[in-house]
Amino acid sequence: MRPEAMSCAPALNRIHLSPPDVGADEEIAVLRALRSGWVAPLGPEVDAFERELAAATDRQHAVALASGTAALHLGLLALGVGPGDVVLTSTMTFAATVNAILYTGARPVLVDCDESGAISVDLLVKAYEDRRAQSASIKAILPVDLFGKVADYRSITPLAERWDLPVLSDAAESVGAQRYGRPAGSFGHAAALSFNGNKVMTTSGGGALLTDDAARADYVRYLASQARQQVRHYEHTEVGFNYRLSNLLAALGRAQLARLPEMIQRRRALRLAYRDFFAEVPGVHLLGEADGQPEQEDHRENFWLTCVVVDPAQTGWTSSELVAWLEDANIEARPLWKPMHTQPVFAGAPAYLNGTSEFLYHNGLSLPSGSGLDEGGRGRVLSALSEFLELQRRRHHG
Ligand SMILES: *Cc1c(COP(=O)(O)O)cnc(C)c1O
């Protein structure tokens, strides 16, 4: 007898936060690329993926790259950011945003967020004025579309114009979302997408730089290909990078992009199920939905991750207790991003703070949100949540 056959209660499979959702379409696409002989970083699948990405995001140009981080890095270089410059960005983000600034030799200035997690426009103004007064060479603004919600570009864009600063939009988490009737990635002078394995759509690893400026797109393509001049012998006048996306992965990306609306619908259904569930729980609200609206006419998330914020004074339990409970049920849940100004590696960066990002970090958690989560998996998560709440009720009311 095999050892596992003796166990009476087999361990339940782990439910992940946001695993890749791939199937037959992706398999066919990758095989098609493989059999075509274009097993290279470049090829017809890359060209087609770039055209389809540009069309989906309302942009003139898309450059497919090895990661979202590479897209941020080259996006900053293409906007003229370099050593000694300053870039204003959000502290409530993933480390890649700030790493990319440091790769260019520029210095990040970190700005706190509002209660939705988006960069605080009031503090952005304060940071700009304060740094200007200290004669900083401010070169760009890098807002982040946090957890699939497009940032407040209607406020940010006029400020950037007044200050004569370019905007690079970190749309790594927001592909497929919309705001003001425009798609994520269409805002700013350029935008970066990520196709990492945990995002709404994936190429297993990849990203793209979006822009309407042909010269900028060409420059990014050139930098990403080792800054090789267009001559037969190998001629280089600048330091380049090996950042292009492989043709095989672009094929995977095309299959995912075709399924993006359907995958977003599935994430949305999950969001609504969580919303109904927590509507009955005082002291818990969904991040960015303080007004109870999951979506408005001109403002639609891609529902990448559903995050909840817990008020322990009202609930009698904390977000970390819930994370630990779910972990025991082999269900992955996590705190929100730990703000960049609290990261040892970025400790030297100036920060303009209002306490909100730290509040969200201490009281928020993200729940399993993958589009591949089936009925059984969703049921398991909701049951684990119910059991936790029942236990807490008994604990507090005898
Ligand atoms: C995922 C992510 C990135 C980086 O993308 P990679 O493709 O993993 O390099 C950048 N910024 C944010 C906000 C992200 O969530």
Coordinates of C-alpha atoms and ligand atoms in Angstrom, one line a residue:
M1 CA 0.0 0.0 0.0
R2 CA 1.3 3.5 -0.8
P3 CA 1.8 5.6 2.3
E4 CA -0.7 8.3 1.3
A5 CA -3.4 5.6 0.8
M6 CA -3.3 5.0 4.5
S7 CA -4.1 8.5 5.5
C8 CA -7.8 8.9 6.2
A9 CA -7.9 12.7 5.6
P10 CA -5.8 13.6 2.6
A11 CA -4.4 17.2 2.8
L12 CA -6.4 19.6 0.8
N13 CA -4.6 21.3 -2.1
R14 CA -3.3 24.7 -1.5
I15 CA -5.4 27.6 -2.7
H16 CA -3.1 30.3 -4.0
L17 CA -3.7 34.1 -4.0
S18 CA -3.5 34.6 -7.8
P19 CA -2.1 31.6 -9.7
P20 CA -1.8 31.5 -13.5
D21 CA -5.0 30.6 -15.3
V22 CA -3.9 28.7 -18.4
G23 CA -5.4 25.9 -20.4
A24 CA -5.9 24.5 -23.9
D25 CA -5.7 27.9 -25.7
E26 CA -2.3 28.7 -24.2
E27 CA -1.0 25.2 -25.0
I28 CA -2.0 25.5 -28.6
A29 CA -0.4 29.0 -28.9
V30 CA 2.9 27.9 -27.4
L31 CA 3.0 24.8 -29.6
R32 CA 2.2 26.9 -32.7
A33 CA 5.2 29.2 -31.9
L34 CA 7.5 26.3 -31.1
R35 CA 6.6 24.5 -34.4
S36 CA 7.1 27.7 -36.4
G37 CA 10.8 27.6 -35.7
W38 CA 10.8 31.1 -34.1
V39 CA 12.3 30.0 -30.8
A40 CA 14.0 33.4 -30.2
P41 CA 13.6 36.6 -28.4
L42 CA 11.8 38.3 -31.3
G43 CA 9.7 36.9 -34.1
P44 CA 6.1 37.2 -35.5
E45 CA 4.4 36.4 -32.2
V46 CA 6.2 39.3 -30.6
D47 CA 5.2 41.6 -33.4
A48 CA 1.5 40.5 -33.2
F49 CA 1.5 40.6 -29.4
E50 CA 2.7 44.2 -29.5
R51 CA 0.1 45.2 -32.0
E52 CA -2.7 43.6 -30.0
L53 CA -1.4 45.1 -26.7
A54 CA -1.3 48.6 -28.3
A55 CA -4.9 48.1 -29.6
A56 CA -6.2 46.9 -26.2
T57 CA -4.7 49.8 -24.3
D58 CA -5.5 52.6 -26.8
R59 CA -1.8 53.2 -27.5
Q60 CA 0.2 53.8 -30.7
H61 CA 3.0 51.6 -29.6
A62 CA 3.8 48.6 -27.3
V63 CA 7.2 47.1 -26.8
A64 CA 7.1 43.6 -25.3
L65 CA 9.8 43.1 -22.6
A66 CA 11.1 40.5 -20.3
S67 CA 9.3 41.9 -17.2
G68 CA 7.3 44.7 -15.8
T69 CA 10.4 45.9 -13.9
A70 CA 12.3 46.1 -17.2
A71 CA 9.4 48.1 -18.7
L72 CA 9.6 50.6 -15.7
H73 CA 13.4 50.8 -16.0
L74 CA 13.5 51.5 -19.7
G75 CA 10.4 53.7 -19.5
L76 CA 12.3 56.0 -17.0
L77 CA 15.4 56.0 -19.2
A78 CA 13.3 56.9 -22.2
L79 CA 11.8 59.8 -20.3
G80 CA 15.3 61.1 -19.6
V81 CA 15.6 60.1 -16.0
G82 CA 19.3 59.6 -14.9
P83 CA 21.8 59.8 -12.1
G84 CA 21.1 62.4 -9.5
D85 CA 17.5 63.0 -10.7
V86 CA 14.4 62.7 -8.5
V87 CA 11.3 60.7 -9.3
L88 CA 8.1 61.1 -7.3
T89 CA 6.3 57.8 -6.6
S90 CA 3.9 56.0 -4.3
T91 CA 5.1 54.3 -1.1
M92 CA 2.2 51.9 -1.4
T93 CA 3.5 49.7 -4.1
F94 CA 5.6 46.6 -4.8
A95 CA 9.4 47.0 -4.5
A96 CA 9.9 46.8 -8.3
T97 CA 8.6 50.4 -8.8
V98 CA 11.3 51.8 -6.6
N99 CA 14.0 49.4 -7.7
A100 CA 13.5 50.6 -11.3
I101 CA 14.1 54.2 -10.2
L102 CA 17.3 53.2 -8.4
Y103 CA 18.6 51.3 -11.5
T104 CA 18.7 54.6 -13.4
G105 CA 20.8 56.2 -10.7
A106 CA 17.9 58.5 -9.8
R107 CA 16.5 58.9 -6.2
P108 CA 12.9 58.0 -5.3
V109 CA 10.8 60.4 -3.2
L110 CA 8.0 58.4 -1.6
V111 CA 4.4 59.7 -1.3
D112 CA 1.7 58.2 0.9
C113 CA -1.7 57.1 -0.3
D114 CA -5.4 57.8 0.2
E115 CA -7.7 55.2 1.7
S116 CA -8.1 53.5 -1.7
G117 CA -4.3 52.9 -1.7
A118 CA -3.7 55.3 -4.6
I119 CA -1.0 58.0 -4.4
S120 CA -2.3 61.0 -2.3
V121 CA -2.6 64.0 -4.7
D122 CA -2.4 66.4 -1.7
L123 CA 0.9 64.9 -0.6
L124 CA 2.2 64.7 -4.1
V125 CA 1.8 68.5 -4.3
K126 CA 3.5 68.9 -1.0
A127 CA 6.4 66.6 -2.0
Y128 CA 6.9 68.5 -5.3
E129 CA 6.9 71.9 -3.6
D130 CA 9.2 70.8 -0.8
R131 CA 11.7 69.1 -3.1
R132 CA 11.6 72.1 -5.5
A133 CA 12.4 74.4 -2.6
Q134 CA 15.5 72.2 -2.0
S135 CA 16.5 72.6 -5.7
A136 CA 16.0 68.9 -6.5
S137 CA 16.2 67.9 -10.1
I138 CA 12.7 66.4 -10.3
K139 CA 12.4 64.5 -13.6
A140 CA 9.2 62.3 -13.5
I141 CA 6.1 61.2 -11.7
L142 CA 5.5 57.5 -11.3
P143 CA 1.9 56.8 -10.0
V144 CA 0.9 53.2 -9.4
D145 CA -2.5 51.6 -10.4
L146 CA -2.7 49.7 -7.1
F147 CA -4.4 46.2 -7.1
G148 CA -6.0 46.8 -10.4
K149 CA -7.5 50.2 -9.8
V150 CA -6.4 53.0 -12.2
A151 CA -4.9 56.0 -10.3
D152 CA -6.4 59.4 -10.2
Y153 CA -4.9 60.7 -13.5
R154 CA -7.6 63.4 -13.8
S155 CA -5.9 65.1 -10.9
I156 CA -2.3 64.0 -11.6
T157 CA -2.1 64.9 -15.3
P158 CA -2.9 68.6 -15.0
L159 CA -0.3 68.9 -12.1
A160 CA 2.3 67.2 -14.2
E161 CA 1.5 69.6 -17.1
R162 CA 1.8 72.6 -14.8
W163 CA 5.1 71.3 -13.5
D164 CA 6.3 70.3 -17.0
L165 CA 7.0 66.7 -15.8
P166 CA 6.5 63.5 -17.7
V167 CA 4.3 60.8 -16.1
L168 CA 5.2 57.1 -16.3
S169 CA 2.2 55.0 -15.2
D170 CA 3.0 51.8 -13.3
A171 CA 0.1 49.8 -14.7
A172 CA 1.7 46.4 -13.8
E173 CA -1.4 45.5 -11.8
S174 CA -4.1 47.1 -13.9
V175 CA -4.2 45.8 -17.4
G176 CA -7.8 45.4 -18.5
A177 CA -9.1 48.1 -16.0
Q178 CA -10.6 51.4 -17.1
R179 CA -11.1 54.9 -15.8
Y180 CA -12.8 57.9 -17.3
G181 CA -13.8 55.5 -20.1
R182 CA -10.1 54.9 -21.0
P183 CA -8.1 51.7 -20.6
A184 CA -5.4 51.3 -18.0
G185 CA -2.0 51.8 -19.7
S186 CA -3.3 54.7 -21.8
F187 CA -2.4 57.3 -19.1
G188 CA 0.8 59.2 -18.9
H189 CA 3.6 59.7 -21.5
A190 CA 4.4 56.0 -21.1
A191 CA 3.0 53.0 -19.1
A192 CA 4.5 49.7 -17.9
L193 CA 2.5 46.5 -17.9
S194 CA 3.5 43.2 -16.1
F195 CA 2.8 39.7 -17.2
N196 CA 4.3 38.0 -14.2
G197 CA 2.7 34.7 -13.2
N198 CA 0.6 36.2 -10.4
K199 CA -1.0 39.0 -12.5
V200 CA -4.4 39.1 -14.2
M201 CA -2.8 37.8 -17.4
T202 CA 0.6 36.1 -17.7
T203 CA 3.4 35.2 -20.1
S204 CA 5.0 33.3 -17.2
G205 CA 7.3 36.3 -17.0
G206 CA 7.1 39.4 -19.1
G207 CA 6.0 43.0 -19.5
A208 CA 5.5 45.8 -21.9
L209 CA 6.2 49.5 -22.3
L210 CA 3.3 51.5 -23.8
T211 CA 3.6 54.9 -25.4
D212 CA 2.2 57.1 -28.2
D213 CA 5.6 58.4 -29.2
A214 CA 7.3 56.4 -32.0
A215 CA 10.8 57.7 -31.2
R216 CA 10.4 56.7 -27.6
A217 CA 9.1 53.2 -28.5
D218 CA 12.1 52.8 -30.9
Y219 CA 14.5 53.9 -28.2
V220 CA 13.1 51.4 -25.7
R221 CA 13.3 48.6 -28.3
Y222 CA 16.9 49.5 -29.0
L223 CA 17.9 49.7 -25.4
A224 CA 16.3 46.4 -24.7
S225 CA 18.3 44.7 -27.5
Q226 CA 21.8 45.6 -26.0
A227 CA 21.7 49.1 -27.6
R228 CA 22.9 47.6 -30.8
Q229 CA 23.3 50.0 -33.8
Q230 CA 21.6 49.1 -37.1
V231 CA 24.8 48.0 -38.8
R232 CA 26.1 44.6 -39.7
H233 CA 29.1 44.6 -37.4
Y234 CA 28.4 44.9 -33.7
E235 CA 28.4 48.6 -32.9
H236 CA 27.4 50.1 -29.6
T237 CA 27.5 53.7 -28.4
E238 CA 25.5 53.3 -25.2
V239 CA 25.0 50.7 -22.4
G240 CA 22.2 48.4 -23.4
F241 CA 20.1 45.7 -21.8
N242 CA 18.9 42.2 -22.7
Y243 CA 15.2 42.8 -22.0
R244 CA 13.2 41.6 -25.0
L245 CA 10.4 39.0 -24.6
S246 CA 10.8 35.6 -26.3
N247 CA 8.6 34.7 -29.2
L248 CA 7.3 31.6 -27.4
L249 CA 6.2 33.7 -24.4
A250 CA 4.6 36.3 -26.7
A251 CA 2.4 33.5 -28.1
L252 CA 1.3 32.6 -24.6
G253 CA 0.6 36.3 -24.0
R254 CA -1.6 36.5 -27.1
A255 CA -3.7 33.6 -25.9
Q256 CA -4.1 35.2 -22.5
L257 CA -4.9 38.6 -23.9
A258 CA -7.7 37.0 -26.0
R259 CA -9.1 35.6 -22.7
L260 CA -8.6 38.7 -20.6
P261 CA -12.2 39.9 -20.6
E262 CA -13.4 36.4 -19.6
M263 CA -10.7 36.2 -16.9
I264 CA -11.6 39.6 -15.5
Q265 CA -15.3 38.6 -15.4
R266 CA -14.4 35.6 -13.2
R267 CA -12.3 37.8 -10.9
R268 CA -15.2 40.2 -10.7
A269 CA -17.6 37.4 -9.8
L270 CA -15.3 36.4 -7.0
R271 CA -15.1 40.1 -5.8
L272 CA -18.9 40.2 -5.7
A273 CA -19.1 37.0 -3.7
Y274 CA -16.6 38.4 -1.1
R275 CA -18.5 41.7 -1.1
D276 CA -21.8 40.0 -0.3
F277 CA -20.0 37.9 2.4
F278 CA -18.4 40.8 4.2
A279 CA -21.5 43.1 3.9
E280 CA -22.7 41.1 6.9
V281 CA -19.6 41.7 8.9
P282 CA -19.3 44.9 10.8
G283 CA -15.8 46.4 10.9
V284 CA -14.7 44.9 7.6
H285 CA -14.8 46.7 4.3
L286 CA -13.4 46.0 0.8
L287 CA -10.4 48.2 -0.1
G288 CA -11.4 51.0 -2.3
E289 CA -15.1 50.4 -1.8
A290 CA -15.8 52.6 1.2
D291 CA -18.8 53.9 -0.7
G292 CA -20.0 50.3 -1.4
Q293 CA -19.6 50.7 -5.2
P294 CA -17.5 48.0 -6.8
E295 CA -17.6 49.8 -10.2
Q296 CA -19.0 53.0 -11.7
E297 CA -19.8 54.0 -15.2
D298 CA -16.4 55.3 -16.1
H299 CA -14.3 53.5 -13.5
R300 CA -13.9 49.7 -13.7
E301 CA -11.2 47.7 -11.9
N302 CA -9.7 44.5 -13.3
F303 CA -10.3 43.0 -9.9
W304 CA -6.7 41.7 -9.7
L305 CA -6.8 41.1 -6.0
T306 CA -9.7 41.5 -3.6
C307 CA -8.4 43.1 -0.4
V308 CA -10.3 43.7 2.8
V309 CA -9.5 46.2 5.6
V310 CA -10.3 45.2 9.2
D311 CA -11.0 47.5 12.0
P312 CA -10.0 45.4 15.0
A313 CA -11.7 47.7 17.5
Q314 CA -15.0 46.8 15.9
T315 CA -14.4 43.1 14.9
G316 CA -12.4 42.0 18.0
W317 CA -9.9 40.2 15.7
T318 CA -7.1 41.3 13.5
S319 CA -6.2 40.8 9.9
S320 CA -3.1 38.8 10.8
E321 CA -5.3 36.4 12.9
L322 CA -7.4 35.8 9.8
V323 CA -4.4 35.3 7.6
A324 CA -3.1 32.7 10.1
W325 CA -6.4 30.9 10.2
L326 CA -6.6 30.7 6.4
E327 CA -3.0 29.4 6.3
D328 CA -4.0 26.6 8.6
A329 CA -6.7 25.7 6.0
N330 CA -4.0 25.7 3.3
I331 CA -5.4 28.9 1.8
E332 CA -3.0 31.7 0.9
A333 CA -3.9 35.2 2.1
R334 CA -1.4 38.0 2.6
P335 CA -1.0 41.4 4.0
L336 CA -1.0 44.3 1.5
W337 CA 2.3 45.6 0.2
K338 CA 4.6 46.7 3.0
P339 CA 5.1 50.4 2.3
M340 CA 8.4 51.3 0.7
H341 CA 9.4 53.9 3.3
T342 CA 9.3 51.1 5.9
Q343 CA 11.6 48.8 3.9
P344 CA 15.2 48.7 5.2
V345 CA 16.6 48.9 1.6
F346 CA 14.9 52.2 0.9
A347 CA 15.3 53.7 4.4
G348 CA 17.3 56.7 3.0
A349 CA 14.5 57.9 0.7
P350 CA 12.6 61.0 1.6
A351 CA 8.9 60.3 2.4
Y352 CA 5.8 62.4 2.7
L353 CA 3.5 60.5 5.0
N354 CA -0.1 60.6 6.4
G355 CA -0.2 57.2 8.1
T356 CA -2.6 55.6 5.5
S357 CA -0.2 53.1 3.9
E358 CA 1.0 51.9 7.3
F359 CA -2.6 51.6 8.4
L360 CA -3.5 49.6 5.3
Y361 CA -0.4 47.4 5.8
H362 CA -1.3 46.6 9.4
N363 CA -5.1 46.1 8.9
G364 CA -5.5 44.9 5.3
L365 CA -5.2 41.5 3.7
S366 CA -5.7 40.1 0.2
L367 CA -7.8 37.0 -0.4
P368 CA -7.6 34.3 -3.1
S369 CA -8.6 36.1 -6.3
G370 CA -7.5 33.9 -9.2
S371 CA -9.7 33.6 -12.3
G372 CA -9.0 29.8 -12.2
L373 CA -10.5 29.4 -8.7
D374 CA -13.4 26.9 -9.3
E375 CA -16.7 26.6 -7.4
G376 CA -15.1 24.1 -5.0
G377 CA -12.2 26.3 -4.2
R378 CA -14.4 29.4 -3.7
G379 CA -16.7 27.3 -1.4
R380 CA -13.6 26.3 0.6
V381 CA -12.5 29.9 1.1
L382 CA -15.9 31.1 2.1
S383 CA -16.4 28.2 4.5
A384 CA -13.0 28.9 6.1
L385 CA -14.0 32.6 6.5
S386 CA -17.4 31.6 8.1
E387 CA -15.7 29.2 10.5
F388 CA -13.3 31.9 11.5
L389 CA -16.1 34.4 12.2
E390 CA -18.1 31.8 14.1
L391 CA -15.1 31.0 16.3
Q392 CA -14.6 34.7 17.0
R393 CA -18.3 35.1 17.9
R394 CA -18.1 32.3 20.4
R395 CA -14.8 33.7 21.8
H396 CA -16.3 37.1 22.4
H397 CA -19.8 36.1 23.5
G398 CA -19.1 33.1 25.7
Ligands
LIG1 C1 4.3 43.1 -10.5 C2 4.6 44.5 -10.3 C3 5.7 45.1 -10.9 C4 6.8 44.3 -11.6 O1 6.5 43.4 -12.6 P1 7.4 42.2 -13.0 O2 6.8 41.7 -14.3 O3 7.2 41.2 -11.9 O4 8.8 42.6 -13.1 C5 5.9 46.5 -10.9 N1 5.0 47.2 -10.2 C6 4.0 46.7 -9.6 C7 3.1 47.6 -8.8 C8 3.7 45.3 -9.6 O5 2.7 44.8 -8.9

